[in-house]
Short mmCIF file of C-alpha atoms and ligand atoms in Angstrom, two decimals:
data_model
loop_
_atom_site.label_atom_id
_atom_site.label_comp_id
_atom_site.label_asym_id
_atom_site.label_seq_id
_atom_site.Cartn_x
_atom_site.Cartn_y
_atom_site.Cartn_z
CA MET A 25 -91.05 -9.56 19.96
CA CYS A 26 -90.34 -6.04 19.28
CA ALA A 27 -86.81 -6.78 17.89
CA VAL A 28 -88.96 -9.09 15.70
CA THR A 29 -91.91 -7.47 15.15
CA ALA A 30 -88.87 -4.40 13.72
CA ALA A 31 -87.12 -6.51 11.54
CA GLY A 32 -90.79 -7.93 10.01
CA SER A 33 -91.80 -4.37 9.48
CA ALA A 34 -88.43 -3.56 7.97
CA ALA A 35 -87.46 -5.89 5.28
CA ARG A 36 -91.42 -5.04 4.48
CA PRO A 37 -91.26 -2.59 1.25
CA ALA A 38 -93.65 0.20 2.02
CA SER A 39 -97.43 -0.84 0.92
CA ASN A 40 -98.47 0.52 -2.02
CA PRO A 41 -102.54 0.86 -2.17
CA MET A 42 -102.64 0.88 -5.91
CA THR A 43 -100.43 -2.56 -5.70
CA ASP A 44 -102.32 -4.10 -3.08
CA LEU A 45 -105.57 -3.25 -5.11
CA VAL A 46 -104.03 -5.95 -7.82
CA HIS A 47 -102.82 -7.91 -5.54
CA ASN A 48 -106.33 -8.37 -3.92
CA LEU A 49 -108.56 -8.26 -6.91
CA GLU A 50 -105.87 -11.27 -7.90
CA ALA A 51 -106.13 -12.99 -4.66
CA VAL A 52 -110.34 -13.23 -4.75
CA HIS A 53 -110.30 -14.51 -8.07
CA GLU A 54 -107.76 -17.32 -7.04
CA ARG A 55 -110.76 -18.25 -4.09
CA ILE A 56 -113.71 -18.09 -6.64
CA ALA A 57 -111.59 -20.32 -8.71
CA ALA A 58 -110.16 -22.92 -5.96
CA ALA A 59 -114.26 -22.92 -5.06
CA ALA A 60 -115.30 -23.18 -8.62
CA ARG A 61 -112.79 -26.20 -9.05
CA SER A 62 -114.53 -28.30 -6.10
CA ALA A 63 -117.29 -28.00 -6.70
CA GLY A 64 -116.54 -29.03 -10.79
CA ARG A 65 -117.70 -25.52 -11.73
CA ALA A 66 -116.43 -23.53 -14.65
CA PRO A 67 -114.42 -20.40 -12.71
CA GLU A 68 -115.47 -17.79 -15.73
CA SER A 69 -119.39 -18.73 -14.58
CA VAL A 70 -118.75 -17.24 -11.16
CA ALA A 71 -118.89 -13.11 -11.93
CA LEU A 72 -117.23 -11.28 -9.09
CA LEU A 73 -118.52 -7.89 -8.16
CA ALA A 74 -116.09 -5.32 -6.08
CA VAL A 75 -118.13 -3.72 -3.24
CA SER A 76 -116.87 0.20 -3.43
CA LYS A 77 -118.32 1.52 -1.07
CA THR A 78 -117.59 4.11 0.64
CA PHE A 79 -114.57 3.58 -1.21
CA PRO A 80 -113.81 6.71 -3.68
CA ALA A 81 -114.31 7.56 -7.12
CA ASP A 82 -110.08 6.67 -7.80
CA ASP A 83 -110.10 3.95 -5.98
CA VAL A 84 -112.63 1.51 -8.41
CA ARG A 85 -110.26 3.55 -11.16
CA ALA A 86 -107.60 1.39 -10.70
CA ALA A 87 -109.39 -1.19 -10.27
CA HIS A 88 -110.67 -0.52 -13.75
CA ALA A 89 -106.61 -0.35 -14.87
CA ALA A 90 -106.73 -3.66 -13.12
CA GLY A 91 -109.42 -4.96 -15.33
CA GLN A 92 -111.96 -4.96 -12.51
CA ARG A 93 -115.10 -3.86 -14.81
CA ALA A 94 -118.60 -4.54 -12.82
CA PHE A 95 -118.73 -2.26 -9.10
CA GLY A 96 -122.17 -2.69 -6.50
CA GLU A 97 -122.83 -0.05 -4.60
CA ASN A 98 -125.35 0.57 -1.56
CA TYR A 99 -126.46 4.13 -0.18
CA VAL A 100 -127.87 6.76 -3.52
CA GLN A 101 -126.16 9.64 -2.97
CA GLU A 102 -122.65 8.35 -2.89
CA ALA A 103 -123.47 6.43 -6.12
CA VAL A 104 -124.33 9.33 -8.12
CA ASP A 105 -122.12 11.48 -6.99
CA LYS A 106 -119.28 8.84 -7.40
CA ILE A 107 -120.67 7.55 -11.28
CA GLU A 108 -120.68 11.06 -12.45
CA ALA A 109 -116.67 11.61 -11.69
CA LEU A 110 -115.78 8.64 -14.13
CA ALA A 111 -118.47 9.16 -16.47
CA ASP A 112 -115.43 9.02 -18.89
CA LEU A 113 -115.79 5.49 -18.30
CA ARG A 114 -119.43 4.46 -18.02
CA ALA A 115 -119.20 2.27 -21.39
CA SER A 116 -116.74 -0.05 -19.98
CA LEU A 117 -118.30 -0.37 -16.81
CA GLU A 118 -121.87 -1.99 -14.83
CA TRP A 119 -123.20 -0.35 -11.59
CA HIS A 120 -124.94 -2.83 -9.02
CA PHE A 121 -127.12 -1.05 -6.82
CA ILE A 122 -126.81 -3.92 -3.91
CA GLY A 123 -127.98 -1.61 -0.72
CA PRO A 124 -131.83 -1.28 1.15
CA LEU A 125 -133.79 0.76 -1.68
CA GLN A 126 -136.33 3.28 0.05
CA SER A 127 -139.22 4.10 -2.39
CA ASN A 128 -138.22 7.95 -2.75
CA LYS A 129 -134.71 7.19 -4.06
CA THR A 130 -135.86 4.33 -6.49
CA ARG A 131 -135.13 7.12 -9.24
CA PRO A 132 -131.36 7.82 -9.91
CA VAL A 133 -131.10 4.32 -9.35
CA ALA A 134 -133.44 3.21 -12.54
CA GLU A 135 -131.45 6.62 -14.75
CA ARG A 136 -128.02 5.37 -13.86
CA PHE A 137 -127.14 2.07 -12.30
CA ASP A 138 -127.17 -1.79 -14.82
CA TRP A 139 -128.61 -3.71 -11.75
CA VAL A 140 -130.04 -3.51 -8.56
CA HIS A 141 -130.42 -6.09 -6.48
CA SER A 142 -131.67 -5.74 -3.74
CA ILE A 143 -135.27 -5.75 -4.74
CA ASP A 144 -137.09 -6.55 -1.04
CA ARG A 145 -141.03 -6.23 -2.40
CA LEU A 146 -143.01 -5.18 -5.55
CA LYS A 147 -144.07 -1.51 -5.12
CA ILE A 148 -140.09 -0.55 -5.24
CA ALA A 149 -140.32 -2.78 -8.30
CA GLN A 150 -142.73 -1.25 -9.87
CA ARG A 151 -141.00 2.07 -9.54
CA LEU A 152 -137.97 0.93 -10.84
CA SER A 153 -139.78 -0.17 -13.98
CA GLU A 154 -142.13 3.54 -14.69
CA GLN A 155 -139.19 5.41 -13.94
CA ARG A 156 -136.37 3.49 -16.61
CA PRO A 157 -135.98 6.22 -18.85
CA ALA A 158 -136.70 5.35 -22.45
CA GLY A 159 -134.22 4.38 -24.52
CA MET A 160 -132.42 2.32 -21.92
CA PRO A 161 -131.94 -1.39 -21.85
CA PRO A 162 -133.87 -2.97 -19.54
CA LEU A 163 -133.28 -2.73 -15.63
CA ASN A 164 -131.51 -6.05 -13.99
CA VAL A 165 -132.78 -7.07 -11.19
CA CYS A 166 -132.52 -9.65 -8.55
CA LEU A 167 -134.90 -10.71 -5.80
CA GLN A 168 -133.57 -10.47 -2.30
CA VAL A 169 -135.26 -13.22 -0.03
CA ASN A 170 -134.38 -13.48 3.44
CA VAL A 171 -133.46 -16.90 3.99
CA SER A 172 -132.37 -16.37 7.15
CA GLY A 173 -135.49 -15.47 8.92
CA GLU A 174 -133.57 -12.93 11.02
CA ALA A 175 -136.88 -9.56 11.73
CA SER A 176 -134.41 -7.56 11.49
CA LYS A 177 -132.98 -8.12 7.76
CA SER A 178 -134.73 -7.36 4.85
CA GLY A 179 -135.82 -10.10 2.44
CA THR A 180 -138.67 -10.93 1.05
CA ALA A 181 -139.86 -13.77 3.19
CA PRO A 182 -139.18 -17.39 0.72
CA GLU A 183 -142.61 -18.06 0.81
CA GLU A 184 -143.92 -15.25 -0.79
CA ALA A 185 -141.14 -14.84 -3.41
CA VAL A 186 -142.37 -17.21 -5.89
CA GLN A 187 -145.78 -14.13 -6.33
CA ILE A 188 -143.92 -11.37 -6.22
CA ALA A 189 -141.07 -13.01 -8.42
CA HIS A 190 -144.05 -14.26 -11.48
CA ALA A 191 -145.28 -10.30 -10.52
CA ILE A 192 -141.69 -8.36 -10.78
CA ALA A 193 -141.22 -10.33 -14.21
CA ALA A 194 -144.43 -9.16 -15.77
CA LEU A 195 -142.70 -5.30 -15.32
CA PRO A 196 -141.48 -4.29 -18.98
CA ASN A 197 -139.04 -2.16 -17.63
CA LEU A 198 -137.77 -4.80 -16.05
CA ARG A 199 -135.55 -8.07 -16.36
CA LEU A 200 -135.61 -10.21 -12.98
CA ARG A 201 -132.69 -12.16 -13.71
CA GLY A 202 -132.90 -13.98 -10.04
CA LEU A 203 -132.55 -14.02 -6.78
CA MET A 204 -129.62 -12.21 -3.96
CA SER A 205 -129.36 -12.86 -0.03
CA ILE A 206 -127.43 -11.57 2.43
CA PRO A 207 -127.41 -14.94 5.65
CA GLU A 208 -126.37 -13.40 9.13
CA PRO A 209 -122.47 -13.87 9.67
CA ALA A 210 -121.49 -17.32 10.55
CA ASP A 211 -117.71 -19.43 10.97
CA THR A 212 -118.12 -23.12 10.14
CA PRO A 213 -118.47 -23.33 6.30
CA GLU A 214 -121.77 -26.11 6.96
CA ALA A 215 -122.98 -23.09 8.65
CA GLN A 216 -121.84 -21.40 5.79
CA ARG A 217 -123.66 -23.06 3.27
CA ALA A 218 -127.12 -23.96 4.65
CA PRO A 219 -128.83 -20.39 3.55
CA HIS A 220 -127.20 -20.83 0.78
CA ARG A 221 -128.91 -24.22 -0.95
CA GLN A 222 -132.35 -23.09 0.69
CA LEU A 223 -131.80 -19.77 -1.47
CA ARG A 224 -130.29 -22.30 -4.38
CA GLU A 225 -133.31 -24.42 -3.48
CA LEU A 226 -135.49 -22.02 -4.12
CA PHE A 227 -133.90 -20.32 -7.13
CA ASP A 228 -134.74 -24.37 -8.73
CA ALA A 229 -138.42 -24.16 -7.69
CA LEU A 230 -138.72 -20.85 -9.41
CA ARG A 231 -137.21 -21.88 -12.48
CA ALA A 232 -138.93 -24.86 -12.41
CA ASP A 233 -141.98 -23.08 -12.95
CA GLY A 234 -141.47 -21.43 -15.55
CA LEU A 235 -139.02 -18.14 -15.10
CA ALA A 236 -136.05 -17.45 -16.90
CA LEU A 237 -132.98 -17.26 -14.44
CA ASP A 238 -129.28 -17.25 -14.73
CA THR A 239 -128.23 -14.67 -11.60
CA LEU A 240 -128.03 -16.38 -7.94
CA SER A 241 -126.05 -13.38 -6.17
CA MET A 242 -124.45 -14.56 -2.73
CA GLY A 243 -120.87 -14.86 -0.94
CA MET A 244 -119.15 -11.78 0.17
CA SER A 245 -116.09 -12.05 1.82
CA ALA A 246 -116.30 -14.62 4.00
CA ASP A 247 -118.05 -16.54 2.67
CA LEU A 248 -117.86 -16.77 -1.40
CA GLU A 249 -116.13 -19.90 -1.06
CA ALA A 250 -119.69 -21.75 0.69
CA ALA A 251 -121.90 -19.46 -1.57
CA VAL A 252 -119.20 -20.89 -4.17
CA LEU A 253 -120.04 -24.23 -3.54
CA GLU A 254 -123.28 -23.93 -3.82
CA GLY A 255 -124.41 -22.56 -7.05
CA ALA A 256 -123.48 -18.72 -6.87
CA THR A 257 -122.74 -17.59 -10.49
CA ILE A 258 -122.58 -13.23 -8.73
CA VAL A 259 -120.22 -12.93 -6.01
CA ARG A 260 -120.25 -9.49 -4.28
CA VAL A 261 -116.88 -8.65 -2.35
CA GLY A 262 -115.55 -6.17 -0.91
CA THR A 263 -113.14 -6.17 2.00
CA ALA A 264 -110.93 -8.74 0.97
CA ILE A 265 -110.31 -5.86 -2.45
CA PHE A 266 -110.43 -2.49 -1.09
CA GLY A 267 -109.43 -3.43 2.99
CA GLY A 268 -111.55 -2.23 5.37
CA ARG A 269 -114.37 -0.02 5.90
CA ASP A 270 -114.28 3.20 7.44
CA TYR A 271 -117.67 4.73 8.60
CA SER A 272 -116.73 7.43 10.65
CA HIS A 273 -117.00 10.63 7.57
C1 PLP B 474 -121.24 -4.37 1.98
C2 PLP B 474 -122.17 -5.50 1.29
C3 PLP B 474 -121.24 -5.88 0.85
C4 PLP B 474 -119.52 -6.77 0.18
O1 PLP B 474 -119.71 -7.36 2.17
P1 PLP B 474 -117.87 -7.41 2.75
O2 PLP B 474 -117.93 -8.88 3.58
O3 PLP B 474 -116.92 -6.38 2.71
O4 PLP B 474 -117.21 -8.46 0.95
C5 PLP B 474 -121.49 -7.64 -0.22
N1 PLP B 474 -123.37 -6.70 -0.03
C6 PLP B 474 -123.98 -6.23 0.47
C7 PLP B 474 -125.87 -6.44 0.38
C8 PLP B 474 -123.23 -5.76 1.15
O5 PLP B 474 -124.33 -4.19 1.90
#
């Protein structure tokens, strides 16, 4: 056992975080493409959002150098610091806010982000619309829906989604693009697909109801295949690109 481990690690070149990042991005693109092909979809119909929360600006810079353009952040202050540190790349970066958003923290998000996926009530959308600076394009937003019905998770109830979606779509400085969800983790492919399918059915119903939606933000490192099979147009992937997160500091 020990001998095998020693030989194995001796044979492997020293790990280079930059190389790992490039390989991880390639592997995630391959997973997306394989799932898209088995769903009869074009791989380009699924966008990869690299979730960079807890990782330093230099990791975003490295991923950008490898061709990645869209990044997701969960914490307002951390994101603002990172966006500032990467100001030189701003024109070729797309920043997506995907974390829980309190109403007293909407202004920096309205002023700096391109997208917000985590709108779970009308009040947040109204504030973002009011605070979006004149001269910036409309803020792209998704309504977060609690499809798995867990009381502890954020997201609007599916029964309320139709009414809230229409109200958001009427706000002047936002563009409602679609729906987002964070289902409970599940182990089997079928259990992973069920909540994604629910979100897609709600998406189809809203479109049939006259809303011009084009975005289903669903699927993370562990379940992106299930999400792509059910129609995801954006998958939000952190761990499989940047590695495990350290929340200790
Ligand atoms: C952290 C996070 C992700 C990424 O999760 P991984 O399992 O690391 O891929 C995706 N979406 C949201 C909303 C997140 O908070």
